[in-house]
Coordinates of C-alpha atoms in Angstrom, one line a residue:
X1 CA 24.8 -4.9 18.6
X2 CA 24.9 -1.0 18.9
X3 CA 22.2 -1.2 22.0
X4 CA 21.9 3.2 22.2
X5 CA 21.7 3.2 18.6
X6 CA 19.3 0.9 17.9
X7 CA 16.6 2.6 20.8
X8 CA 17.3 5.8 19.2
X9 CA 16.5 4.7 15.7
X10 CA 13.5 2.5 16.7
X11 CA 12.2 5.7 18.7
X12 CA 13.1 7.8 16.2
X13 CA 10.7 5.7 13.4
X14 CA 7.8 5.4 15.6
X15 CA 7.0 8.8 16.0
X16 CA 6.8 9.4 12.5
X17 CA 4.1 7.3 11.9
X18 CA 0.8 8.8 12.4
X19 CA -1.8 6.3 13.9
X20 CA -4.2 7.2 11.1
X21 CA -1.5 5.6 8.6
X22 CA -2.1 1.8 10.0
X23 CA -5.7 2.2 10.6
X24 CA -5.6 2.7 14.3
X25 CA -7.7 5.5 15.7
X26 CA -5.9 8.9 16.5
X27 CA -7.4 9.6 19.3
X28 CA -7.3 12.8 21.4
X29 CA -5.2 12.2 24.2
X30 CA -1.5 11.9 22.7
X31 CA 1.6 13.4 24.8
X32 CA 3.4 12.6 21.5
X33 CA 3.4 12.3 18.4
X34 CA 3.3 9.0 16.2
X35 CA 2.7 5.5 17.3
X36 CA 2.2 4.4 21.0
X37 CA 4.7 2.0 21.8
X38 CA 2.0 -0.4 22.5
X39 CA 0.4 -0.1 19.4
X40 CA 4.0 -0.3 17.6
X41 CA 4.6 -3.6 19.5
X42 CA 0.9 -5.2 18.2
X43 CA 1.7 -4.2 14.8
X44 CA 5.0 -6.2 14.9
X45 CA 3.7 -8.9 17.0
X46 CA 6.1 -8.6 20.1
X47 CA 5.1 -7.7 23.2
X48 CA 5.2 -4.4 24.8
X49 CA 7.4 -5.2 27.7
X50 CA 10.0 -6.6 25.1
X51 CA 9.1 -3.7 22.4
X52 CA 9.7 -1.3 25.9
X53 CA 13.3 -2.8 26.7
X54 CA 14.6 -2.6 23.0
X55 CA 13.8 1.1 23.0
X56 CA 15.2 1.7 26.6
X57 CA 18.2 -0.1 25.3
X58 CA 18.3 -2.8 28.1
X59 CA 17.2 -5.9 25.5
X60 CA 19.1 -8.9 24.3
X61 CA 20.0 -9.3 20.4
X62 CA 16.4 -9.3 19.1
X63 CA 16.2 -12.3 16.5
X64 CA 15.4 -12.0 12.6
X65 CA 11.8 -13.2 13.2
X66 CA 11.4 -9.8 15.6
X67 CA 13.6 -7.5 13.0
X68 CA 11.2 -9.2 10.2
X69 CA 7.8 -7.4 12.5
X70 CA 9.8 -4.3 13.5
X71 CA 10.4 -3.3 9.8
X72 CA 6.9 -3.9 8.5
X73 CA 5.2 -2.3 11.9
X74 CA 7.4 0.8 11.1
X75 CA 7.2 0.9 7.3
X76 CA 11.0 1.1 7.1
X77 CA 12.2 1.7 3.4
X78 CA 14.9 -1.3 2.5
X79 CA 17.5 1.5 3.6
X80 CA 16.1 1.8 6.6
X81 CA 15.6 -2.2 7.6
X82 CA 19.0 -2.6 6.2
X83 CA 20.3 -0.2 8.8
X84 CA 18.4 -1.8 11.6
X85 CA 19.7 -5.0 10.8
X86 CA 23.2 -3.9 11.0
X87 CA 22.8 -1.8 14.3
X88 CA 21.1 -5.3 15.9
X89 CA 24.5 -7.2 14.7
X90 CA 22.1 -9.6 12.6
X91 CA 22.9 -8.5 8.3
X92 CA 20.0 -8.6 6.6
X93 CA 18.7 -11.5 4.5
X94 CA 15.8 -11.3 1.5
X95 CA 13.5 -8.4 1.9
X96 CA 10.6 -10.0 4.0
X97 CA 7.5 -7.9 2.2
X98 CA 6.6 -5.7 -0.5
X99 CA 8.2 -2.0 0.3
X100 CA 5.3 0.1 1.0
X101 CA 7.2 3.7 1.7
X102 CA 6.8 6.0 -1.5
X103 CA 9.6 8.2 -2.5
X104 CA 8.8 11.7 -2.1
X105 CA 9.6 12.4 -5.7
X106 CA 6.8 10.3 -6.7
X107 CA 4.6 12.2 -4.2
X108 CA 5.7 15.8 -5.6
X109 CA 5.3 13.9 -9.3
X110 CA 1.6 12.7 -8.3
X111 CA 1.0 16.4 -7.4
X112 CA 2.2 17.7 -10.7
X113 CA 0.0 15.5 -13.0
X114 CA -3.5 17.1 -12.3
X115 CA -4.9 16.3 -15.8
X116 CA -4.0 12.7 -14.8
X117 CA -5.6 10.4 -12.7
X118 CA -2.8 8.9 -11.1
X119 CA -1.5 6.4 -8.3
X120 CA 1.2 4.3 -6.6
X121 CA 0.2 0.7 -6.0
X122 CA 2.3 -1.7 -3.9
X123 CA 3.6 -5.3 -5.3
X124 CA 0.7 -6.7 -3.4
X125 CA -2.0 -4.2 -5.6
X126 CA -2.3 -2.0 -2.4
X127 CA -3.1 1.8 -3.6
X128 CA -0.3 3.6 -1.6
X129 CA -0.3 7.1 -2.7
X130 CA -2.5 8.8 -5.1
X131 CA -4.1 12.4 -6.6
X132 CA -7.3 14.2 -6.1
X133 CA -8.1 13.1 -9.8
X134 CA -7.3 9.4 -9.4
X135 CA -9.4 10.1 -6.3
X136 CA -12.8 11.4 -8.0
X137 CA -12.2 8.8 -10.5
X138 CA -12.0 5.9 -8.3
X139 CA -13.0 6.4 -4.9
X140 CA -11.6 8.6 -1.8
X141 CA -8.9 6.6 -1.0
X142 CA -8.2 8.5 2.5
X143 CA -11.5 7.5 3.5
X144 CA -11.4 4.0 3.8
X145 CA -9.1 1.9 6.0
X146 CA -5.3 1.2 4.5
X147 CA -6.8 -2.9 4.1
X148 CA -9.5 -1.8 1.7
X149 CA -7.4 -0.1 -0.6
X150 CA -6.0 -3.2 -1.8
X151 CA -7.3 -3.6 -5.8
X152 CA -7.0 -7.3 -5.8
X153 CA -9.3 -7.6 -2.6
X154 CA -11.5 -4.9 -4.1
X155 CA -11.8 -7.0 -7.1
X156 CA -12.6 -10.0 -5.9
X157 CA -13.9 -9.2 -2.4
X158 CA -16.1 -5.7 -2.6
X159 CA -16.8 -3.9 -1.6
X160 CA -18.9 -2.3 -4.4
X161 CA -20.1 1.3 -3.7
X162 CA -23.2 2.5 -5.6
X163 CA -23.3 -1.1 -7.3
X164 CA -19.9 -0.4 -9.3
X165 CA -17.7 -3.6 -9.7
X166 CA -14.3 -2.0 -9.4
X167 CA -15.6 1.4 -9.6
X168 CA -17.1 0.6 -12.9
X169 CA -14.4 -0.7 -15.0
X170 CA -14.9 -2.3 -18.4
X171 CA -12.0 -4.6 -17.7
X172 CA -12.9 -6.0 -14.9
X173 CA -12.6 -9.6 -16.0
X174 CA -9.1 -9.0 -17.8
X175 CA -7.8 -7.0 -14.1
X176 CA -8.9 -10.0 -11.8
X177 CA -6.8 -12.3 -14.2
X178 CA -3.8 -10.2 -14.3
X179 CA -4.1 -9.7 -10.2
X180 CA -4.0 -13.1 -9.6
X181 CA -1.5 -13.5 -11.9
X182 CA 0.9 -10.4 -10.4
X183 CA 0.0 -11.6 -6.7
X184 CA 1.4 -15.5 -7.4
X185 CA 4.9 -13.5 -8.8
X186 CA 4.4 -11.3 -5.8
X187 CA 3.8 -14.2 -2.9
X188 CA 7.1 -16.2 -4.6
X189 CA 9.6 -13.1 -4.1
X190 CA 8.1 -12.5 -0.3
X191 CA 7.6 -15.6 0.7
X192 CA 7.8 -15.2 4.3
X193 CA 5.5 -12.1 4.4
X194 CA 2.2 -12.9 6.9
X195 CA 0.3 -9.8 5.2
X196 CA 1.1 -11.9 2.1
X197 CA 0.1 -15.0 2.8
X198 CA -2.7 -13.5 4.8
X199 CA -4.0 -11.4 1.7
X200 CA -3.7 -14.8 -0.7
X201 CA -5.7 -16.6 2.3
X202 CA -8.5 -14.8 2.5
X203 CA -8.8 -14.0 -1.5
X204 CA -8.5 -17.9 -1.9
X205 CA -11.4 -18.9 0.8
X206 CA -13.6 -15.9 0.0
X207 CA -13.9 -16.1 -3.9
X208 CA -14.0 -19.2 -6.0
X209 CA -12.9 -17.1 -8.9
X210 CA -9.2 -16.2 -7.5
X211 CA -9.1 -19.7 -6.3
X212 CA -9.6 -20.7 -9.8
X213 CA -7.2 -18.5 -11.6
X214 CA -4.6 -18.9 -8.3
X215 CA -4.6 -22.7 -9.4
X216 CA -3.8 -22.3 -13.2
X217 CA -0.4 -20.6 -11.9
X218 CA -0.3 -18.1 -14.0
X219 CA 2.5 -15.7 -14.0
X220 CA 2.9 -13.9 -16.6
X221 CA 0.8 -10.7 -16.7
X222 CA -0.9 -8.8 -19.7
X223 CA -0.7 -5.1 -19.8
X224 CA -3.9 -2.8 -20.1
X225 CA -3.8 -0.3 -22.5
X226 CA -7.0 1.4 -22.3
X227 CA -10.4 0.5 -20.5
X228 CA -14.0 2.8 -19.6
X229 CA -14.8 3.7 -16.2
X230 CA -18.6 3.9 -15.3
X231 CA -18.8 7.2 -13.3
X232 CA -21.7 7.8 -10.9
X233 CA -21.4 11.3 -11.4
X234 CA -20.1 11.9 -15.0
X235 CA -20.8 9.1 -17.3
X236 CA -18.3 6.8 -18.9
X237 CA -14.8 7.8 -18.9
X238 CA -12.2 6.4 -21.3
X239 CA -8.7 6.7 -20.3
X240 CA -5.1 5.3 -22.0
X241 CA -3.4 3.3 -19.1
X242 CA 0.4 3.4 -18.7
X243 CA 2.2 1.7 -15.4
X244 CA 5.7 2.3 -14.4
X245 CA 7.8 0.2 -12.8
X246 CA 9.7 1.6 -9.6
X247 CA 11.8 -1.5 -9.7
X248 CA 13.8 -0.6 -6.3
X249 CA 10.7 -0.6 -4.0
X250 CA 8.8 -3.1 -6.6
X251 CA 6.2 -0.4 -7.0
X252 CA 4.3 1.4 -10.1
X253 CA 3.1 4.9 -10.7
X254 CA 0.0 3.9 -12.8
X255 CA -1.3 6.9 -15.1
X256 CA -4.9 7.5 -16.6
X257 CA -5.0 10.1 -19.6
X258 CA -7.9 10.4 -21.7
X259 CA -7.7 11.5 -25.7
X260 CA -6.9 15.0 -26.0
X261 CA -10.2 16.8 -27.2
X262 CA -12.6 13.6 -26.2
X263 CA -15.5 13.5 -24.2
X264 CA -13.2 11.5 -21.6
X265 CA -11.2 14.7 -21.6
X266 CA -13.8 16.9 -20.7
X267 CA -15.1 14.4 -18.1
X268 CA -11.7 14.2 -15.9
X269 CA -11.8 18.0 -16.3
X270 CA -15.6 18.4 -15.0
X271 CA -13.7 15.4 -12.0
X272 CA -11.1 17.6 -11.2
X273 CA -13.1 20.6 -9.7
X274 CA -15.8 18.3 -8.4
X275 CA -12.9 16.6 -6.5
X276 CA -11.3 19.8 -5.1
X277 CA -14.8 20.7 -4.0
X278 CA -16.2 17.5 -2.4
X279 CA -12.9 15.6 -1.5
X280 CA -9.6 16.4 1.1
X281 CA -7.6 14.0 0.0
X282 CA -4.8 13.2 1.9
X283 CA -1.8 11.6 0.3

């Protein structure tokens, strides 16, 4: 166990998380940037003093159960948990949850799609990074806590802005199915994830419908290839749906195109300025 090493890197990933990021408040008293050590030892369920000593380099070996909440309270890429692993003397095991750090190609790609409405969604159908148009389209993304942009709790759970079901879409039936359906396939590669098991949880108790498609144990998951979204401010808006897989952070870059020349065409156009006017959307 590389003691200096491991404080430094630990230090080193806190303050490059931004409070904002894992729904804590930012507040207007910070010395320095990032997470609070505090607040980094909550979101990995240790406690301070012990979250204190590993930075200051005085801790024992911290066990795998610790490394498990350090990597998911600092949104370490599998690189990056990898390396912490191996600088606590423990080599890593499975990946413990679904990668949630988005390259910064796909960033700069979301950026360069602006007659798109695209998006990055997690293995567990969490919206992780996203564009202005996706954004007008959908909803604001930034604007509501990281828990609510979870599809599959959107779906199933609300809740539903100006009356939309899942801002609108035609599919909605055919989108709960295939969420269950990804989220059983999902909870079997991460097992031993609590946001996981904590997401499937509260789906189960809170709507009879995921209970009932959870149960037929479905795994196998249909692709959509086109579907109408019921825009408050627009009208409908009919878009061709294409999802990529990222297969090493078991992510996909979803895309929404409309026909060229259609009415849908004309409405993601009219989106895209009334998005740069109304929205900041951060990424």
């Amino acid at each position: 166990m590389d003691r200096q090493e491991l404080a430094a890197f630990l230090r080193s990933r806190r303050e490059r998380i931004s409070p904002t990021e894992v729904g804590l408040p930012a507040g207007t008293r910070r010395r320095t940037p990032g997470l609070r050590r505090e607040e980094a030892a909550q979101l990995a369920f240790i406690s301070t003093e012990y979250y204190t000593r590993l930075e200051q380099a005085r801790a024992p070996r911290p066990s795998r159960e610790v490394l498990t909440g350090l990597s998911r309270a600092l949104r370490l890429s599998p690189a990056e948990r990898d390396h912490l692993h191996h600088l606590a003397g423990a080599p890593p095991g499975p990946p413990p949850g679904a990668p949630r750090e988005v390259r910064q190609s796909l960033l700069d790609l979301l950026r360069r799609l602006p007659g798109s409405a695209a998006f990055v969604t997690s293995a567990t159908l969490e919206v992780l990074a996203w564009n202005d148009l996706a954004a007008a389209l959908m909803e604001d993304f930034s604007a509501v806590p990281p828990r609510e942009r979870n599809l599959a709790r959107r779906a199933f759970l609300g809740p539903h802005p100006e009356g939309r079901t899942l801002y609108g879409v035609s599919d909605r039936a055919a989108f709960a199915r295939h969420a269950a359906r990804r989220l059983r396939a999902t909870a079997a590669r991460y097992p031993d994830d609590p946001p996981m098991t904590a997401l499937i949880t509260e789906l189960r108790s809170g709507s009879e419908e995921f209970a009932r498609l959870w149960d037929e144990k479905e795994v196998s998951a249909e692709p959509t290839l086109r579907k109408t979204f019921q825009h408050p401010q627009v009208g409908p808006v009919t878009v061709n749906c294409d999802a990529l897989d990222i297969t090493d952070h078991d992510q996909q870059l979803v895309i929404y195109t409309a026909d060229p020349g259609s009415p849908s065409e004309e409405a993601l156009r009219l989106l895209s300025v009334i998005g740069t006017q109304e929205m900041d959307v951060h990424h």
